[in-house]
Amino acid sequence: MSIFEKAKWIWHTNEDTPDDYGEFYSTLDYAVGDAELFIAADSNYAVYINGSLCACGQYADFPHDKVYDKINITDSLTKGKNHIAILVWYYGIGTTLVYYKGKAGLCYEIKLDGKAEVYSSEKTLSRRSRAYECGRKKSITTQLGLSFHYDASCEDDWKSGELDGFSESFLADISAPLRERPIKRLDFSNFKEAKLLKTLENGHILFDLGINTVGFWEIELEADRKTHVTLSYGEHIMDGYVRQIIDNRDFSVELTVGDGNTEYLNPFRRLGARYLEIWTDFPVKIKKIGLRETVYPLTSLPRPTLTEKENEIYDICERSLKLCMHEHYEDCPWREQALYCMDSRNQMLCGYYAFGEFEFPRACLKLIASDNRPDGLLNICAPSSSILAIPSFSLHYFIECAEYLLYSKDKQFISEIYPKLVSIIEVFLKKMEENGGLVPPFKEKGCWNFYEWSQGLSSSLHNEPPSYPDVLLNSLLSIALQKMAYMTKEIGLSDIYTQKADALNKNIKAKFYDKEAGLFKNWDMVAEYNYSVLGNSLAILAGIVSDEEAAQIAQKMCEDKSLTPISLSMRCFFNDALLKVDREKYTNFIFESIEHEYRPMVEAGIGTVWEHGSSEKTTKASSLCHGWSALPIYYYHLLRK
């Protein structure tokens, strides 16, 4: 069946205004039959049928690679005239890490038994929303993007056909091909109610969800006059309050209500929080407040045989994975909700064991491959039109693609994205050839030479990077070349990458291996923090040293406290290097380190794993639900039979 036979892209105005809300109305006469809605929007949509929310949530995509949803709406229809109301939020800003700026638009079609009955066109009635404040552009964080303000006192009954101020729509200049949503839609049927914790001295009211939760804000309250409501939210409280303002971040959304009873559910902005804090300019009676949970449908696989304490760690790791899966993998649901190559690699690897499904990781790898950054690197996140890139994360993409192939056996997909893999690796090979066989840090505009959140390895966007190479990027490149060789051979092509990895390894060892110290230096120079656990772990995994030398390095990494320690997100490379050296010797060491790092997270009672480990520096902006930290799942399955 063909899709969008008659539908056209439309918008309520002929201008693209950032942070704009459009309302679109149609009717459908229904008697019997199967009804399906096909819909796509830039940037997000919510569909109401006869006044009730039926569906919401545009898949995160690119303007040049648009995705549509196919939704069966039969059960939402009644015999006779049905009111079809669609609310669309156009972000229109190009600075976030979760959205690639496109043109404002909506395209939809309703088919009855395969025949188009209702569809978007210039005849579709529309208007700018009167209840949502448009053009406000108030940011929560630069990564996440916009907050919202909804004024319920300005709302009318447009969803039921009372169409004051509506007029015909404008055709939108959008012509991208459309593909069907590659993953399941979210389930938001469960309401997680927050319990009253206390009323603070300044009149703010603090509520507790009991555990870290992700979902849409839902509230019912009663007021005797027009009242402004501010909701601030967060994962923990500080000095008795939710941390609303953190540097230039503002974790709040706003609602205005008229007198009487108001029920409100925001279907667009997903919140990640444990605590909700309400402030109103006049007293109100809050009847219920909480989050309508947004859950990606998953089935958990059986666990290996674990101790009671290990099961507690597994629980918070698995919950964190689920809270960081929506349209794509997210680093954290509170602060960013962004898809990074490095973060998603950890999430995919754990997910293969925890859930055993490949549809979701495949879709994320495809989304990343759809990026069309001019310099050939992958953008920092996908989809995003930000100018930022982390070169080392482009190399992590080869690791996660190779692991996807290993676990899924999906050679067809690797063949599909193979040209993209070639184009990325060629960027690094060209730099290697131009710089004497090693790759220096990237000095191109927008490149952040980041490796991990450890001293000396996090770089800075504001400082000029050094001109000399380091062991970390080059070891990662060697690993990426070896992964590329594996994928190349698996899809039946001639391998040219193993030889390049071997040559690179010789150059790395000659430049960075300190025979006297028995360790790899980060840089070929005397400098503070010049020996790191991450750098030496990557060198072992790249196969640069002999077995005897690797064993010596492994011992030093475990015992020498002068080495720059490895962060929780990168602990997998340390663990894997130890297991490569001597699996039997280091298995208990890995289990003990997991218990040391994760036991405080269990005892905190938040129900999730943290961005930084319990022994690492946790800042006021650190996330307490972070997908990259769920790695114990992988090691429990790998090492506990």
XYZ file of C-alpha atoms in Angstrom:
641
model
C 0.000 0.000 0.000
C 1.386 3.403 -0.946
C 1.526 6.080 1.726
C 0.708 9.771 1.589
C -1.191 9.398 -1.694
C -2.818 12.799 -1.340
C -1.187 14.408 1.690
C 0.971 17.526 1.386
C 3.360 19.164 3.817
C 1.664 22.152 5.440
C 2.166 24.762 8.150
C -0.145 27.284 9.787
C 1.877 30.220 8.438
C 4.279 30.855 5.589
C 7.130 31.592 8.019
C 9.367 29.344 10.129
C 9.374 30.855 13.621
C 11.486 29.090 16.281
C 9.571 27.624 19.229
C 6.219 27.756 17.474
C 3.067 25.712 18.087
C 0.584 25.027 15.290
C -2.914 23.563 15.660
C -4.527 21.634 12.788
C -8.099 20.363 12.570
C -9.942 17.847 10.387
C -13.039 15.671 10.660
C -13.526 12.031 9.765
C -16.874 10.332 9.157
C -16.506 6.770 10.333
C -18.792 3.748 10.177
C -16.719 0.567 10.052
C -13.327 -0.570 8.888
C -9.672 -0.402 9.757
C -8.363 3.132 10.233
C -4.688 3.996 10.020
C -2.984 7.345 10.510
C 0.245 8.129 8.673
C 1.981 11.172 10.107
C 5.287 13.036 10.108
C 6.222 16.438 11.486
C 9.017 18.839 12.132
C 9.502 18.828 14.987
C 7.024 16.974 17.216
C 3.332 16.175 17.151
C 0.431 15.130 19.359
C -2.821 13.725 17.925
C -6.140 14.150 19.715
C -9.245 12.283 18.565
C -12.517 13.544 19.990
C -10.566 15.501 22.599
C -8.448 12.613 23.915
C -4.731 12.174 23.343
C -4.331 9.302 20.902
C -0.661 9.384 19.882
C 2.415 11.587 20.113
C 6.133 11.552 19.500
C 7.892 12.193 16.194
C 10.899 9.928 15.743
C 14.117 11.944 15.945
C 15.337 12.335 12.365
C 17.120 14.531 9.827
C 15.457 16.899 7.331
C 17.048 14.852 4.541
C 15.967 11.526 6.088
C 12.442 12.002 7.436
C 10.535 9.321 9.312
C 6.777 8.816 9.435
C 4.608 6.961 11.920
C 1.927 4.447 11.020
C -0.668 4.304 13.795
C -3.832 2.229 13.949
C -6.509 4.569 15.333
C -9.557 2.329 14.883
C -10.199 1.932 18.612
C -10.107 5.710 19.112
C -12.919 6.372 16.630
C -16.675 6.411 17.182
C -19.416 5.975 14.607
C -20.278 9.209 12.914
C -18.301 12.441 12.940
C -14.865 12.338 14.601
C -12.769 15.370 15.503
C -9.107 15.007 14.478
C -6.916 17.625 16.169
C -3.152 17.717 15.728
C -0.840 19.922 17.771
C 2.669 20.419 16.361
C 5.647 21.949 18.167
C 8.301 23.326 15.832
C 11.664 23.744 17.608
C 13.408 25.651 14.832
C 16.740 26.102 16.631
C 20.015 24.584 15.424
C 22.105 24.637 18.575
C 20.837 21.631 20.539
C 22.262 18.107 20.524
C 18.895 16.415 19.985
C 17.469 18.145 16.920
C 18.627 18.940 13.391
C 17.037 22.188 12.291
C 14.578 21.757 9.449
C 11.542 23.559 8.087
C 8.293 23.700 10.057
C 5.726 21.286 8.729
C 3.119 18.586 9.166
C 2.082 15.814 6.791
C -0.667 13.339 7.635
C -3.170 11.025 6.036
C -5.902 8.802 7.444
C -6.805 5.714 5.458
C -9.945 3.633 5.925
C -9.343 0.101 4.673
C -6.434 1.455 2.638
C -8.255 4.383 1.056
C -7.199 7.956 1.866
C -10.144 9.739 3.513
C -8.520 12.627 5.399
C -5.214 14.264 4.501
C -3.205 17.419 5.002
C -3.475 20.078 2.303
C -3.764 23.826 1.905
C -7.465 23.345 2.710
C -6.635 22.000 6.194
C -7.772 24.446 8.879
C -5.043 25.668 11.209
C -3.852 28.436 13.501
C -1.039 29.339 15.865
C -1.694 27.974 19.355
C -3.285 30.402 21.773
C -2.408 28.381 24.864
C 1.254 27.571 24.269
C 3.538 30.596 24.393
C 5.164 30.804 20.970
C 8.531 32.328 20.143
C 9.624 32.164 23.766
C 12.858 30.193 23.145
C 13.578 29.624 26.823
C 16.208 26.901 27.126
C 16.451 24.143 29.739
C 19.997 23.205 28.730
C 21.907 23.917 25.541
C 22.031 20.166 24.860
C 18.353 19.427 25.509
C 16.795 22.576 24.147
C 13.548 24.338 24.871
C 11.235 24.528 27.846
C 7.548 25.472 27.531
C 4.798 27.617 28.988
C 1.171 26.541 28.594
C -1.644 28.908 29.551
C -4.720 26.788 30.176
C -6.830 29.916 30.672
C -6.356 30.721 26.957
C -7.387 27.284 25.745
C -10.700 26.812 23.932
C -12.556 23.814 22.511
C -10.770 23.666 19.168
C -10.119 19.950 19.640
C -13.889 19.468 19.547
C -14.512 21.627 16.484
C -15.027 25.142 17.891
C -12.662 26.824 15.469
C -12.215 30.459 16.351
C -9.322 32.031 14.438
C -8.683 29.076 12.131
C -7.957 29.512 8.436
C -6.564 27.520 5.540
C -2.975 26.293 5.796
C 0.144 27.138 3.801
C 2.088 24.563 1.822
C 5.491 23.882 3.411
C 8.636 23.618 1.307
C 9.545 20.072 2.376
C 10.272 17.336 -0.145
C 12.431 14.791 1.671
C 11.716 11.087 1.120
C 9.965 9.390 4.003
C 10.705 6.055 5.643
C 8.651 4.237 8.268
C 9.562 4.468 11.938
C 12.236 1.786 12.468
C 11.423 1.003 16.105
C 8.376 0.512 18.306
C 6.373 3.431 19.634
C 6.604 4.377 23.290
C 4.072 3.225 25.842
C 2.857 6.065 28.068
C -0.108 4.338 29.700
C 1.290 4.333 33.250
C 1.035 7.360 35.524
C 3.702 7.586 38.232
C 2.266 9.728 40.988
C 4.568 11.887 43.091
C 3.925 11.962 46.832
C 3.932 15.133 48.888
C 7.260 15.363 50.678
C 6.977 18.735 52.398
C 6.018 22.359 52.041
C 9.085 24.561 52.192
C 9.435 27.815 54.101
C 9.026 29.985 51.008
C 5.799 28.252 50.001
C 7.367 25.916 47.468
C 5.891 22.403 47.573
C 8.234 19.422 47.172
C 7.048 16.081 45.771
C 8.902 12.769 45.574
C 8.423 10.184 42.811
C 10.279 7.699 45.028
C 12.710 6.676 42.315
C 14.246 8.193 39.201
C 11.493 8.341 36.569
C 11.124 9.585 32.989
C 7.913 10.868 31.470
C 5.513 13.689 30.615
C 4.408 16.107 33.321
C 0.810 15.524 34.368
C -1.039 17.561 36.966
C -4.555 18.229 38.227
C -5.118 21.262 40.414
C -7.818 23.658 41.537
C -7.405 27.438 41.773
C -9.768 30.267 42.695
C -8.076 32.800 40.380
C -5.672 32.940 37.470
C -2.412 31.497 38.784
C 1.064 30.927 37.399
C 2.666 27.558 38.210
C 6.388 26.806 37.898
C 7.589 23.224 38.031
C 11.277 22.623 38.681
C 12.562 19.071 38.538
C 15.696 17.107 39.278
C 17.305 13.869 40.387
C 18.202 15.019 43.873
C 17.702 17.989 46.160
C 20.247 20.453 47.494
C 19.737 22.547 50.636
C 16.176 21.264 50.727
C 15.309 22.340 47.176
C 15.377 20.901 43.682
C 18.397 22.244 41.816
C 16.510 24.361 39.286
C 19.282 26.763 38.268
C 22.712 25.238 37.629
C 25.041 27.701 35.924
C 23.247 28.547 32.657
C 20.787 25.658 32.938
C 17.180 26.102 34.064
C 15.351 22.874 34.867
C 11.820 24.239 34.872
C 8.618 24.325 32.831
C 5.600 26.572 33.361
C 1.827 26.443 33.419
C -0.838 29.116 33.886
C -4.315 28.094 35.033
C -7.606 29.931 35.332
C -10.032 29.646 38.206
C -11.567 26.229 38.749
C -10.234 22.752 38.030
C -7.422 22.179 35.494
C -6.080 18.886 34.202
C -2.940 19.098 32.090
C -0.579 16.669 30.383
C 2.301 17.949 28.263
C 2.903 15.465 25.396
C 6.204 16.863 24.139
C 8.888 17.590 26.723
C 10.079 14.431 28.447
C 11.337 15.048 31.986
C 13.831 12.918 33.897
C 13.481 13.357 37.629
C 12.965 11.976 41.067
C 11.803 15.222 42.682
C 9.227 17.755 41.508
C 8.984 21.183 43.087
C 5.977 23.466 42.574
C 5.784 27.210 43.118
C 2.603 29.222 42.525
C 1.932 32.934 42.868
C -1.407 32.157 44.583
C -2.399 29.134 46.672
C -3.799 26.155 44.750
C -5.069 22.715 45.649
C -2.970 20.052 43.929
C -5.086 16.946 43.452
C -2.450 14.889 41.670
C 0.993 15.421 40.199
C 3.533 13.122 38.615
C 4.947 11.866 35.347
C 3.164 9.907 32.646
C 5.940 7.359 32.168
C 7.389 6.987 28.664
C 8.565 3.413 28.239
C 10.111 1.639 25.277
C 8.618 -1.894 25.073
C 11.258 -4.428 26.109
C 11.399 -7.975 27.438
C 14.150 -8.783 29.916
C 16.196 -11.914 29.323
C 17.113 -14.370 32.101
C 20.053 -13.307 34.201
C 23.124 -15.358 35.023
C 23.385 -16.785 38.516
C 24.179 -13.804 40.736
C 24.487 -13.101 44.420
C 21.834 -10.990 46.138
C 24.109 -7.938 46.069
C 24.957 -8.469 42.412
C 21.260 -8.671 41.576
C 20.736 -5.309 43.274
C 23.417 -3.783 41.056
C 21.934 -5.474 37.996
C 18.516 -3.997 38.884
C 19.684 -0.378 38.839
C 21.743 -0.952 35.692
C 18.783 -2.438 33.837
C 16.440 0.320 35.004
C 18.933 2.924 33.817
C 19.140 1.312 30.382
C 15.361 1.454 30.070
C 15.167 5.078 31.186
C 17.743 5.950 28.520
C 15.854 4.394 25.568
C 13.173 6.412 23.795
C 13.421 7.590 20.168
C 17.043 6.506 20.428
C 19.588 5.789 23.146
C 20.058 8.751 25.473
C 23.089 9.572 27.569
C 20.846 10.796 30.387
C 17.128 11.652 30.570
C 17.512 14.613 32.963
C 20.022 16.910 31.305
C 20.572 16.006 27.635
C 18.611 13.053 26.139
C 21.264 12.888 23.405
C 22.596 10.043 21.248
C 26.407 9.823 21.454
C 28.472 7.100 19.758
C 30.525 6.328 22.856
C 27.578 6.257 25.271
C 25.400 4.210 22.940
C 28.166 1.646 22.451
C 28.009 0.785 26.146
C 24.207 0.762 26.090
C 24.023 -1.520 23.055
C 26.544 -3.967 24.478
C 24.621 -4.271 27.734
C 21.304 -4.430 25.893
C 22.307 -7.457 23.844
C 22.525 -9.408 27.090
C 19.734 -7.723 29.046
C 17.078 -7.626 26.291
C 18.395 -9.612 23.336
C 16.884 -7.304 20.720
C 18.583 -5.725 17.711
C 15.915 -3.469 16.195
C 16.691 -0.560 18.501
C 20.518 -0.571 18.140
C 20.197 -1.023 14.379
C 17.967 2.042 14.152
C 20.411 4.100 16.209
C 23.388 3.060 14.096
C 21.381 3.949 10.990
C 20.468 7.344 12.471
C 24.133 8.075 13.222
C 25.109 7.033 9.683
C 22.564 9.499 8.261
C 24.671 12.381 9.565
C 26.177 14.412 6.713
C 28.798 16.547 8.430
C 30.941 18.253 5.728
C 34.349 17.349 7.207
C 33.575 13.622 7.166
C 33.547 13.124 10.932
C 30.399 12.187 12.782
C 28.663 15.004 14.563
C 28.826 14.971 18.355
C 25.259 13.620 18.482
C 22.586 12.477 16.055
C 20.421 14.062 14.920
C 21.977 17.470 15.537
C 23.010 20.443 13.438
C 25.479 21.608 16.076
C 28.979 22.301 14.733
C 30.592 20.134 17.428
C 32.356 16.842 16.833
C 34.406 14.571 19.097
C 36.870 12.805 16.751
C 37.474 9.927 19.167
C 33.725 9.223 19.236
C 33.764 8.752 15.457
C 36.155 5.862 16.143
C 33.894 4.405 18.817
C 31.282 4.099 16.061
C 33.390 1.335 14.468
C 33.422 -0.546 17.761
C 29.649 -0.446 18.174
C 29.019 -1.357 14.523
C 31.369 -4.348 14.738
C 29.745 -5.517 17.976
C 26.304 -5.160 16.398
C 27.471 -7.428 13.580
C 29.004 -9.899 16.028
C 25.817 -10.272 18.060
C 23.137 -9.822 15.387
C 24.890 -11.445 12.367
C 23.206 -8.714 10.313
C 25.631 -8.475 7.396
C 23.061 -6.758 5.188
C 22.973 -3.713 7.463
C 26.767 -3.427 7.593
C 26.789 -3.546 3.783
C 24.204 -0.750 3.771
C 26.243 1.612 5.941
C 29.652 0.444 4.675
C 30.212 3.492 2.416
C 29.717 5.711 5.461
C 32.249 3.668 7.426
C 34.754 4.021 4.601
C 34.268 7.776 4.406
C 34.843 8.194 8.158
C 37.954 6.020 8.335
C 39.423 7.826 5.321
C 39.389 11.094 7.296
C 41.743 9.536 9.847
C 43.888 7.683 7.321
C 44.472 10.885 5.388
C 45.611 12.669 8.552
C 47.846 9.722 9.408
C 49.524 9.853 6.006
C 49.974 13.625 6.193
C 51.545 13.505 9.658
C 54.234 10.849 9.481
C 52.136 7.784 10.285
C 50.329 9.068 13.397
C 47.179 11.149 13.808
C 47.483 14.441 15.722
C 44.566 16.096 17.516
C 42.020 17.724 15.222
C 42.329 21.491 14.924
C 39.346 21.947 12.639
C 36.572 24.264 13.802
C 34.173 22.648 16.247
C 36.373 19.644 17.061
C 36.612 18.723 20.731
C 39.572 16.422 21.400
C 37.885 14.665 24.305
C 38.660 11.151 25.566
C 37.135 10.875 29.022
C 36.363 12.888 32.150
C 39.800 12.426 33.709
C 42.562 14.891 34.427
C 44.299 15.942 31.223
C 42.082 13.826 28.953
C 38.952 15.959 28.658
C 40.558 18.784 26.651
C 38.611 21.997 26.177
C 36.739 23.540 23.307
C 38.199 26.898 24.216
C 41.902 25.965 24.143
C 44.098 25.416 21.114
C 44.791 21.645 20.896
C 48.428 20.512 20.808
C 50.010 19.774 17.445
C 51.651 16.556 18.623
C 49.832 13.179 18.594
C 48.779 11.129 21.620
C 48.532 7.436 22.338
C 44.772 7.487 22.956
C 43.483 8.668 19.591
C 45.996 6.547 17.699
C 45.247 3.388 19.700
C 41.532 3.984 19.121
C 42.248 4.345 15.421
C 44.116 1.035 15.447
C 41.145 -0.646 17.127
C 38.772 0.979 14.614
C 40.900 -0.247 11.700
C 40.817 -3.778 13.110
C 37.034 -3.575 13.532
C 36.807 -2.274 9.976
C 38.876 -5.219 8.768
C 36.522 -7.642 10.548
C 33.401 -6.051 9.039
C 34.987 -5.849 5.590
C 35.781 -9.542 5.552
C 32.383 -10.507 6.970
C 30.555 -8.835 4.081
C 32.857 -10.458 1.529
C 35.116 -7.581 0.566
C 38.891 -7.457 0.339
C 40.569 -6.350 3.561
C 43.020 -3.468 3.253
C 42.740 -2.377 6.893
C 44.645 -5.033 8.823
C 47.895 -3.995 7.178
C 47.208 -0.332 8.002
C 46.516 -1.223 11.647
C 49.777 -3.197 11.872
C 51.777 -0.275 10.487
C 50.073 2.125 12.858
C 50.813 -0.144 15.829
C 54.536 -0.064 15.066
C 54.464 3.730 14.975
C 52.516 3.925 18.233
C 54.922 1.678 20.082
C 57.975 3.501 18.753
C 56.573 6.872 19.757
C 54.813 6.269 23.062
C 56.127 3.118 24.761
C 58.451 3.921 27.656
C 60.585 0.793 28.143
C 62.012 2.028 31.403
C 58.590 2.655 32.937
C 57.018 -0.351 31.224
C 54.070 1.880 30.254
C 52.710 3.923 27.384
C 52.914 7.686 27.695
C 49.952 9.801 26.675
C 52.306 12.081 24.749
C 55.911 11.826 23.620
C 57.016 14.506 26.029
C 57.500 15.092 29.736
C 54.210 16.363 31.086
C 51.956 16.079 34.100
C 49.439 13.223 33.950
C 51.483 11.603 31.184
C 50.591 7.987 32.036
C 46.925 6.999 32.078
C 44.947 3.830 32.653
C 42.853 4.544 29.564
C 45.839 5.094 27.276
C 47.518 1.882 28.385
C 44.264 -0.111 28.232
C 43.676 0.981 24.636
C 47.258 0.102 23.712
C 46.789 -3.440 25.058
C 43.461 -3.847 23.236
C 45.026 -2.597 19.998
C 47.604 -5.401 20.263
C 50.584 -3.056 20.226
C 52.672 -4.904 22.823
C 53.782 -8.474 23.430
C 51.967 -10.698 25.919
C 54.782 -10.229 28.428
C 54.700 -6.437 28.094
C 50.898 -6.417 28.319
C 51.013 -8.413 31.542
C 53.472 -5.930 33.024
C 51.244 -2.992 32.014
C 48.162 -4.672 33.474
C 49.886 -5.177 36.812
C 50.974 -1.538 36.925
C 47.495 -0.282 36.038
C 46.074 -2.174 39.004
C 48.751 -1.122 41.494
C 50.307 2.196 40.435
C 48.152 5.009 41.830
C 50.183 7.661 40.010
C 48.539 6.773 36.709
C 45.627 8.994 35.703
C 42.640 6.880 36.800
C 39.996 5.760 34.372
C 36.443 7.086 34.545
C 33.390 4.889 34.980
C 32.307 5.336 31.361
C 35.626 3.994 30.054
C 36.060 1.247 32.633
C 35.089 -1.289 29.988
C 38.400 -0.745 28.179
C 40.344 -1.291 31.395
C 38.355 -4.416 32.235
C 38.669 -5.791 28.718
C 42.413 -5.161 28.681
C 42.782 -7.075 31.952
C 40.679 -9.959 30.640
C 42.743 -10.063 27.453
C 45.918 -10.374 29.541
C 44.684 -12.988 32.036
C 40.966 -13.717 32.400
C 41.338 -16.059 35.359
C 43.596 -13.695 37.281
C 41.513 -10.543 36.900
C 37.894 -11.768 37.038
C 37.578 -11.284 40.797
C 39.334 -7.921 40.547
C 36.608 -6.765 38.149
C 33.814 -8.034 40.387
C 35.342 -6.323 43.409
C 35.678 -3.021 41.545
C 32.037 -3.235 40.454
C 30.941 -3.796 44.037
C 33.097 -0.889 45.222
C 31.750 1.570 42.657
C 28.107 0.527 42.503
C 27.246 -0.371 46.088
C 26.874 3.327 47.068
C 24.529 3.785 44.093
C 22.345 0.934 45.310
C 22.281 2.272 48.852
C 21.373 5.780 47.674
C 17.949 4.397 46.738
C 17.625 6.441 43.536
C 17.198 3.306 41.443
C 19.689 4.227 38.726
C 23.424 4.311 37.984
C 25.372 7.548 37.926
C 27.321 9.410 35.281
C 30.413 9.321 37.477
C 31.340 6.542 39.865
C 31.108 6.793 43.622
C 34.877 7.341 43.845
C 34.919 9.957 41.085
C 34.180 13.644 41.298
C 30.443 14.239 41.019
C 29.576 17.826 40.163
C 26.287 19.609 40.726
C 25.497 19.081 37.033
C 26.335 15.358 37.057
C 23.594 12.993 35.999
C 22.380 10.301 38.398
C 20.878 8.222 35.596
C 23.395 7.564 32.851
C 23.224 4.799 30.263
C 26.982 4.460 29.806
C 27.358 3.262 33.402
C 25.272 0.087 33.048
C 28.324 -2.034 32.181
C 28.047 -4.486 35.111
C 25.277 -6.203 33.112
C 27.798 -7.104 30.416
C 30.432 -8.399 32.846
C 27.953 -10.389 34.907
C 26.771 -12.191 31.758
C 30.303 -12.587 30.448
C 31.904 -13.864 33.645
C 29.053 -15.384 35.685
C 27.723 -18.539 34.078
